Amino acid sequence: MATSSTVQVSLPMPTIPRSRRSPAEIAAAAPVSGERHVLLAAPRGYCAGVDRAVIAVEKALEHYGAPVYVRKQIVHNLHVVSTLEARGAIFVEENEEVPEGALVVFSAHGVSPAVVQSAADRNLRTIDATCPLVTKVHKEAVRFAREDYEILLIGHEGHEEVEGTYGEAPDHTQIVNNPDEADTIEVKNPDKLIWLSQTTLSVDETMETVRRLRARFPKLQDPPSDDICYATTNRQDAIKAIAPNSDLVIVVGSSNSSNSVRLVEVALEYGAKAAHRVDYASEVDETWFEGVATVGVTSGASVPEVLVRDVLALLADYGYGSVEEVTTAQEDILFSLPKEIRAKLKEAGDDSRGPGGRITKSDISS
């Protein structure tokens, strides 16, 4: 006699719109002296490496068709990932989750040689969307390991970028997570020592780590060129400019985005009275506005500008309609798409590059 079995199905909880306190209630809770306004940091948002990686997945979906597999998050942003998933991208943790012979894109953070080999072992077709600035650090690791240097890699252990760089020369590399570790790390040969770094770190903290390393190892050499990427440096410089005059700073970016998290820390370090990170405008707590005259706004290097506009729209609803853009640098860097995508576009006669991540004055006013 057949028996029936009960299958338990887990359904997601419905999203319930949060009930916000009105602008009048917030104003009454803590009056603001002076005009309410926004200081909008520039540069902010998409960098050239993120732009390149996102377009690579979009073009792969357009010309190869879904599904396109992506190892890890293509960039560290929830909105970007969910948008690409809706178009047919499938994000996986490891190559073993990709069907043999399928197409897989390596994320902007880079991968180790072992990951490249595992893809080859499974006959996977690959598109390497590693940011060229990360690739530069990989090449430095290979070069200095070949010359028998010991490499001190400043970065966060477990971060995908650090795993990829470390994997280029594991026998020659030690990871230094923070300045305190610089005081205790031991090296084999202090006379042949070089430091490299993750590209998305706090500039100030990295240089403090280097200072403390050099105090112990005077012959420590610098990398041939700055490893912290231009976009990370520029976004931190921009937030340093507005933080001292901001009662509140809102950073748009995801929790696993190293550069976004660093922006919150830098804002507080440079004088902001409060600073918070959000993925979406819906996560902004209106009670943050109590007693606040000036709000600083910026976004991490993997954040599309539409998410910043949503935050600005919410701020306008609460009386912060006056927006002053504070520009500390101009960015005009663009990277070529991965060679695999360029070849496919040429074959298909597609001479378009796809949507870019550049921010212009018209974006602010539109």
Short mmCIF file of C-alpha atoms in Angstrom, two decimals:
data_model
loop_
_atom_site.label_atom_id
_atom_site.label_comp_id
_atom_site.label_asym_id
_atom_site.label_seq_id
_atom_site.Cartn_x
_atom_site.Cartn_y
_atom_site.Cartn_z
CA MET A 1 0.00 0.00 0.00
CA ALA A 2 1.46 3.31 -1.03
CA THR A 3 2.06 5.86 1.65
CA SER A 4 1.96 9.57 1.13
CA SER A 5 4.76 11.83 2.19
CA THR A 6 4.64 15.46 3.10
CA VAL A 7 7.03 17.81 1.33
CA GLN A 8 7.86 20.95 3.26
CA VAL A 9 8.19 23.98 1.04
CA SER A 10 9.99 27.04 2.30
CA LEU A 11 8.45 30.25 0.98
CA PRO A 12 10.14 33.62 1.34
CA MET A 13 8.53 36.12 3.66
CA PRO A 14 6.67 38.80 1.73
CA THR A 15 8.33 42.20 1.67
CA ILE A 16 6.35 44.63 3.80
CA PRO A 17 6.95 48.30 3.06
CA ARG A 18 8.30 50.01 6.14
CA SER A 19 6.19 52.73 7.66
CA ARG A 20 8.24 55.91 7.67
CA ARG A 21 7.85 58.84 10.00
CA SER A 22 6.82 61.92 8.09
CA PRO A 23 9.15 64.83 7.37
CA ALA A 24 7.09 66.93 9.76
CA GLU A 25 7.56 64.39 12.56
CA ILE A 26 11.30 64.25 12.00
CA ALA A 27 11.54 68.06 11.94
CA ALA A 28 9.57 68.28 15.17
CA ALA A 29 11.72 65.66 16.89
CA ALA A 30 14.93 67.67 16.48
CA PRO A 31 14.78 71.09 14.81
CA VAL A 32 17.54 71.94 12.35
CA SER A 33 19.31 75.28 12.40
CA GLY A 34 20.22 76.48 8.94
CA GLU A 35 19.37 75.22 5.48
CA ARG A 36 19.13 71.50 4.83
CA HIS A 37 21.36 70.46 1.96
CA VAL A 38 23.37 67.59 0.47
CA LEU A 39 27.09 67.40 -0.30
CA LEU A 40 27.42 64.88 -3.12
CA ALA A 41 30.90 63.38 -3.47
CA ALA A 42 32.56 63.03 -6.86
CA PRO A 43 34.03 60.77 -8.04
CA ARG A 44 31.75 58.02 -6.77
CA GLY A 45 30.14 54.86 -8.12
CA TYR A 46 31.28 52.67 -10.99
CA CYS A 47 34.99 52.48 -11.70
CA ALA A 48 36.41 51.36 -15.04
CA GLY A 49 37.08 47.81 -13.82
CA VAL A 50 33.51 47.33 -12.59
CA ASP A 51 32.12 48.90 -15.76
CA ARG A 52 34.17 46.45 -17.85
CA ALA A 53 33.15 43.39 -15.82
CA VAL A 54 29.42 44.14 -15.82
CA ILE A 55 29.39 44.86 -19.55
CA ALA A 56 31.29 41.60 -20.13
CA VAL A 57 28.48 39.60 -18.51
CA GLU A 58 25.78 41.61 -20.31
CA LYS A 59 27.44 41.05 -23.68
CA ALA A 60 27.99 37.35 -22.92
CA LEU A 61 24.27 36.97 -22.20
CA GLU A 62 23.39 38.89 -25.36
CA HIS A 63 25.65 36.95 -27.71
CA TYR A 64 25.96 33.48 -26.13
CA GLY A 65 22.50 33.33 -24.58
CA ALA A 66 21.47 32.29 -21.08
CA PRO A 67 22.61 30.74 -18.94
CA VAL A 68 26.00 32.34 -18.44
CA TYR A 69 27.75 31.15 -15.30
CA VAL A 70 29.75 33.58 -13.18
CA ARG A 71 32.23 32.42 -10.56
CA LYS A 72 31.59 34.47 -7.40
CA GLN A 73 29.79 37.80 -7.61
CA ILE A 74 30.96 39.61 -10.74
CA VAL A 75 31.28 42.72 -8.55
CA HIS A 76 30.33 43.17 -4.91
CA ASN A 77 26.91 44.76 -5.29
CA LEU A 78 23.55 43.14 -4.58
CA HIS A 79 21.63 45.19 -7.13
CA VAL A 80 24.04 44.43 -9.96
CA VAL A 81 24.02 40.71 -9.15
CA SER A 82 20.23 40.46 -8.89
CA THR A 83 19.79 42.41 -12.14
CA LEU A 84 22.13 40.08 -14.01
CA GLU A 85 20.45 37.03 -12.46
CA ALA A 86 17.13 38.25 -13.83
CA ARG A 87 18.71 38.30 -17.30
CA GLY A 88 19.99 34.73 -17.04
CA ALA A 89 23.33 34.85 -15.22
CA ILE A 90 23.92 32.06 -12.70
CA PHE A 91 26.35 32.87 -9.91
CA VAL A 92 28.32 30.00 -8.40
CA GLU A 93 31.01 29.71 -5.77
CA GLU A 94 33.31 27.27 -7.56
CA ASN A 95 33.91 25.87 -11.03
CA GLU A 96 32.67 22.45 -9.90
CA GLU A 97 29.12 23.86 -9.87
CA VAL A 98 29.34 24.70 -13.60
CA PRO A 99 28.30 21.98 -16.07
CA GLU A 100 31.21 20.62 -18.08
CA GLY A 101 31.78 22.56 -21.28
CA ALA A 102 29.65 25.50 -20.20
CA LEU A 103 30.63 29.19 -20.27
CA VAL A 104 31.92 30.77 -17.05
CA VAL A 105 32.99 34.34 -16.36
CA PHE A 106 35.68 35.05 -13.77
CA SER A 107 34.79 38.03 -11.58
CA ALA A 108 36.51 41.42 -11.49
CA HIS A 109 38.37 40.40 -8.32
CA GLY A 110 40.61 37.90 -10.12
CA VAL A 111 41.34 34.22 -9.64
CA SER A 112 44.36 32.10 -8.81
CA PRO A 113 46.13 29.83 -11.32
CA ALA A 114 44.51 26.86 -9.56
CA VAL A 115 41.05 28.19 -10.46
CA VAL A 116 42.09 28.66 -14.09
CA GLN A 117 43.39 25.08 -14.15
CA SER A 118 40.21 23.68 -12.60
CA ALA A 119 38.20 25.36 -15.36
CA ALA A 120 40.45 23.80 -17.98
CA ASP A 121 40.05 20.40 -16.32
CA ARG A 122 36.27 20.69 -16.75
CA ASN A 123 36.56 21.91 -20.36
CA LEU A 124 34.87 25.17 -19.40
CA ARG A 125 34.82 28.06 -21.81
CA THR A 126 36.05 31.06 -19.87
CA ILE A 127 35.84 34.85 -19.98
CA ASP A 128 38.30 36.57 -17.69
CA ALA A 129 36.74 39.80 -16.38
CA THR A 130 39.51 40.45 -13.85
CA CYS A 131 40.11 44.17 -13.41
CA PRO A 132 43.35 45.09 -15.20
CA LEU A 133 44.58 46.80 -12.04
CA VAL A 134 44.19 43.53 -10.14
CA THR A 135 45.96 41.71 -12.96
CA LYS A 136 48.85 44.14 -12.50
CA VAL A 137 49.22 43.06 -8.87
CA HIS A 138 49.10 39.38 -9.93
CA LYS A 139 51.94 39.99 -12.36
CA GLU A 140 53.94 41.74 -9.66
CA ALA A 141 53.52 38.73 -7.36
CA VAL A 142 54.71 36.36 -10.08
CA ARG A 143 57.69 38.56 -10.94
CA PHE A 144 58.93 39.03 -7.38
CA ALA A 145 58.41 35.39 -6.46
CA ARG A 146 60.48 34.45 -9.51
CA GLU A 147 63.22 36.76 -8.19
CA ASP A 148 62.96 34.98 -4.81
CA TYR A 149 61.53 37.91 -2.86
CA GLU A 150 59.33 37.33 0.13
CA ILE A 151 56.03 39.11 -0.46
CA LEU A 152 54.00 40.75 2.30
CA LEU A 153 50.50 41.04 0.85
CA ILE A 154 48.53 43.70 2.71
CA GLY A 155 44.85 42.80 2.50
CA HIS A 156 41.95 41.00 4.09
CA GLU A 157 42.40 37.25 4.30
CA GLY A 158 39.44 35.49 2.67
CA HIS A 159 38.66 38.34 0.27
CA GLU A 160 38.45 37.02 -3.29
CA GLU A 161 41.04 39.44 -4.59
CA VAL A 162 43.54 38.46 -1.90
CA GLU A 163 42.92 34.76 -2.53
CA GLY A 164 43.67 35.26 -6.23
CA THR A 165 46.87 37.24 -5.68
CA TYR A 166 48.10 34.92 -2.94
CA GLY A 167 47.49 31.96 -5.24
CA GLU A 168 50.03 33.30 -7.73
CA ALA A 169 52.92 32.71 -5.30
CA PRO A 170 51.75 30.97 -2.12
CA ASP A 171 55.23 29.78 -1.16
CA HIS A 172 56.58 33.33 -1.22
CA THR A 173 53.63 35.25 0.26
CA GLN A 174 52.33 36.15 3.70
CA ILE A 175 49.11 38.10 4.24
CA VAL A 176 49.14 41.11 6.58
CA ASN A 177 45.57 41.94 7.55
CA ASN A 178 46.09 45.18 9.48
CA PRO A 179 48.69 47.45 11.12
CA ASP A 180 48.75 45.40 14.33
CA GLU A 181 49.82 42.28 12.42
CA ALA A 182 52.74 44.29 11.04
CA ASP A 183 54.13 44.35 14.58
CA THR A 184 54.24 40.57 14.94
CA ILE A 185 54.76 39.03 11.51
CA GLU A 186 58.01 37.12 11.02
CA VAL A 187 59.92 36.92 7.74
CA LYS A 188 62.63 34.60 6.44
CA ASN A 189 64.92 37.17 4.83
CA PRO A 190 64.40 40.82 5.83
CA ASP A 191 66.94 41.87 3.20
CA LYS A 192 64.79 40.70 0.28
CA LEU A 193 61.29 41.77 1.11
CA ILE A 194 58.55 43.63 -0.80
CA TRP A 195 54.98 44.61 -0.01
CA LEU A 196 51.97 44.44 -2.33
CA SER A 197 48.36 45.22 -1.48
CA GLN A 198 44.73 44.54 -2.18
CA THR A 199 43.48 47.30 -4.50
CA THR A 200 40.44 48.36 -2.44
CA LEU A 201 41.93 49.10 0.97
CA SER A 202 41.92 52.24 3.06
CA VAL A 203 44.85 54.28 1.80
CA ASP A 204 45.64 55.64 5.26
CA GLU A 205 45.50 52.25 6.98
CA THR A 206 47.62 50.64 4.29
CA MET A 207 50.34 53.27 4.65
CA GLU A 208 50.25 52.87 8.43
CA THR A 209 50.76 49.13 7.94
CA VAL A 210 53.70 49.85 5.63
CA ARG A 211 55.17 52.34 8.12
CA ARG A 212 55.09 49.78 10.90
CA LEU A 213 56.51 47.06 8.67
CA ARG A 214 59.36 49.29 7.58
CA ALA A 215 60.16 50.19 11.20
CA ARG A 216 60.92 46.48 11.71
CA PHE A 217 62.28 45.74 8.24
CA PRO A 218 64.12 48.84 6.94
CA LYS A 219 64.96 47.21 3.59
CA LEU A 220 61.30 46.56 2.77
CA GLN A 221 60.74 47.59 -0.86
CA ASP A 222 57.70 49.34 -2.33
CA PRO A 223 55.82 47.92 -5.35
CA PRO A 224 56.83 49.41 -8.72
CA SER A 225 53.61 51.45 -8.77
CA ASP A 226 50.73 52.08 -6.41
CA ASP A 227 48.65 48.93 -5.91
CA ILE A 228 45.61 50.68 -4.41
CA CYS A 229 43.53 51.52 -7.46
CA TYR A 230 42.85 55.05 -8.64
CA ALA A 231 39.11 54.67 -8.00
CA THR A 232 39.55 53.61 -4.38
CA THR A 233 41.93 56.52 -3.75
CA ASN A 234 39.69 59.04 -5.52
CA ARG A 235 36.54 57.98 -3.67
CA GLN A 236 38.32 58.16 -0.34
CA ASP A 237 39.72 61.61 -1.16
CA ALA A 238 36.22 62.79 -2.11
CA ILE A 239 34.69 61.59 1.15
CA LYS A 240 37.54 63.21 3.09
CA ALA A 241 36.58 66.51 1.48
CA ILE A 242 32.92 66.42 2.53
CA ALA A 243 33.08 64.53 5.83
CA PRO A 244 34.22 67.46 8.03
CA ASN A 245 31.15 69.47 6.97
CA SER A 246 28.64 66.60 7.17
CA ASP A 247 26.36 65.89 10.10
CA LEU A 248 25.52 62.57 8.42
CA VAL A 249 27.18 60.60 5.61
CA ILE A 250 25.29 57.96 3.63
CA VAL A 251 27.42 55.52 1.65
CA VAL A 252 25.59 53.47 -0.96
CA GLY A 253 27.22 50.05 -1.31
CA SER A 254 27.00 46.41 -0.26
CA SER A 255 28.34 44.93 2.96
CA ASN A 256 30.82 42.68 1.12
CA SER A 257 32.22 45.61 -0.86
CA SER A 258 35.55 46.38 0.77
CA ASN A 259 35.83 49.85 -0.73
CA SER A 260 32.26 50.77 0.35
CA VAL A 261 32.88 49.67 3.94
CA ARG A 262 36.14 51.66 3.95
CA LEU A 263 34.24 54.81 2.88
CA VAL A 264 32.14 54.66 6.05
CA GLU A 265 35.28 54.31 8.15
CA VAL A 266 37.04 57.17 6.34
CA ALA A 267 33.99 59.44 6.74
CA LEU A 268 33.98 58.94 10.50
CA GLU A 269 37.75 59.30 10.74
CA TYR A 270 37.64 62.61 8.89
CA GLY A 271 34.95 64.29 10.94
CA ALA A 272 31.48 63.15 9.93
CA LYS A 273 29.24 63.09 12.99
CA ALA A 274 27.57 59.88 11.78
CA ALA A 275 27.98 57.57 8.78
CA HIS A 276 25.94 54.64 7.52
CA ARG A 277 26.11 52.21 4.60
CA VAL A 278 22.98 51.12 2.70
CA ASP A 279 22.30 49.01 -0.37
CA TYR A 280 19.07 50.80 -1.20
CA ALA A 281 17.27 54.01 -0.29
CA SER A 282 14.64 51.88 1.45
CA GLU A 283 17.28 50.98 4.08
CA VAL A 284 17.83 54.63 5.07
CA ASP A 285 16.40 55.27 8.53
CA GLU A 286 14.70 58.67 8.53
CA THR A 287 15.53 59.13 12.21
CA TRP A 288 19.11 59.64 11.05
CA PHE A 289 17.93 63.06 9.81
CA GLU A 290 16.98 64.35 13.25
CA GLY A 291 18.91 67.54 13.90
CA VAL A 292 20.89 67.10 10.66
CA ALA A 293 21.50 70.08 8.39
CA THR A 294 24.10 68.64 6.02
CA VAL A 295 24.07 65.13 4.54
CA GLY A 296 27.08 63.80 2.65
CA VAL A 297 26.36 61.17 0.00
CA THR A 298 28.69 58.89 -1.91
CA SER A 299 28.82 55.36 -3.30
CA GLY A 300 31.30 52.53 -3.64
CA ALA A 301 33.07 51.63 -6.86
CA SER A 302 30.61 48.86 -7.77
CA VAL A 303 27.41 50.88 -7.34
CA PRO A 304 25.27 52.02 -10.30
CA GLU A 305 24.27 55.68 -10.19
CA VAL A 306 20.54 54.87 -10.14
CA LEU A 307 20.87 53.76 -6.52
CA VAL A 308 22.41 57.10 -5.55
CA ARG A 309 19.59 58.94 -7.32
CA ASP A 310 17.07 56.97 -5.26
CA VAL A 311 18.79 58.13 -2.05
CA LEU A 312 18.80 61.73 -3.29
CA ALA A 313 15.08 61.48 -4.06
CA LEU A 314 14.38 60.27 -0.52
CA LEU A 315 16.50 63.07 0.93
CA ALA A 316 14.56 65.60 -1.16
CA ASP A 317 11.33 64.30 0.37
CA TYR A 318 12.74 65.19 3.79
CA GLY A 319 13.79 68.69 2.83
CA TYR A 320 17.28 68.03 1.50
CA GLY A 321 16.57 69.17 -2.04
CA SER A 322 19.61 71.42 -2.38
CA VAL A 323 22.48 69.31 -3.77
CA GLU A 324 26.06 70.55 -4.13
CA GLU A 325 28.45 68.25 -5.95
CA VAL A 326 31.96 68.37 -4.49
CA THR A 327 34.49 67.18 -7.08
CA THR A 328 38.03 66.29 -6.05
CA ALA A 329 39.18 64.47 -9.22
CA GLN A 330 38.15 63.82 -12.81
CA GLU A 331 38.05 60.24 -14.11
CA ASP A 332 38.15 59.35 -17.78
CA ILE A 333 39.64 55.86 -17.64
CA LEU A 334 38.05 53.09 -19.70
CA PHE A 335 39.33 49.54 -20.06
CA SER A 336 38.99 47.32 -23.12
CA LEU A 337 36.54 44.46 -22.72
CA PRO A 338 37.99 40.97 -22.12
CA LYS A 339 39.57 39.58 -25.29
CA GLU A 340 37.07 36.71 -25.44
CA ILE A 341 34.17 39.20 -25.56
CA ARG A 342 35.93 41.44 -28.08
CA ALA A 343 36.38 38.46 -30.41
CA LYS A 344 32.71 37.49 -30.06
CA LEU A 345 31.54 41.05 -30.73
CA LYS A 346 33.73 41.28 -33.84
CA GLU A 347 32.36 37.96 -35.10
CA ALA A 348 28.80 39.21 -34.56
CA GLY A 349 29.45 42.62 -36.11
CA ASP A 350 28.56 44.33 -32.82
CA ASP A 351 30.52 47.57 -32.53
CA SER A 352 28.69 48.80 -29.44
CA ARG A 353 30.41 48.89 -26.09
CA GLY A 354 27.34 48.83 -23.90
CA PRO A 355 26.25 51.17 -21.11
CA GLY A 356 29.07 52.84 -19.25
CA GLY A 357 29.50 53.76 -15.62
CA ARG A 358 30.64 57.32 -16.14
CA ILE A 359 28.95 60.11 -14.18
CA THR A 360 28.36 63.44 -15.89
CA LYS A 361 26.85 66.72 -14.76
CA SER A 362 23.69 65.88 -16.73
CA ASP A 363 23.25 62.77 -14.58
CA ILE A 364 23.01 64.97 -11.50
CA SER A 365 20.47 67.38 -12.90
CA SER A 366 18.28 64.89 -14.76
#
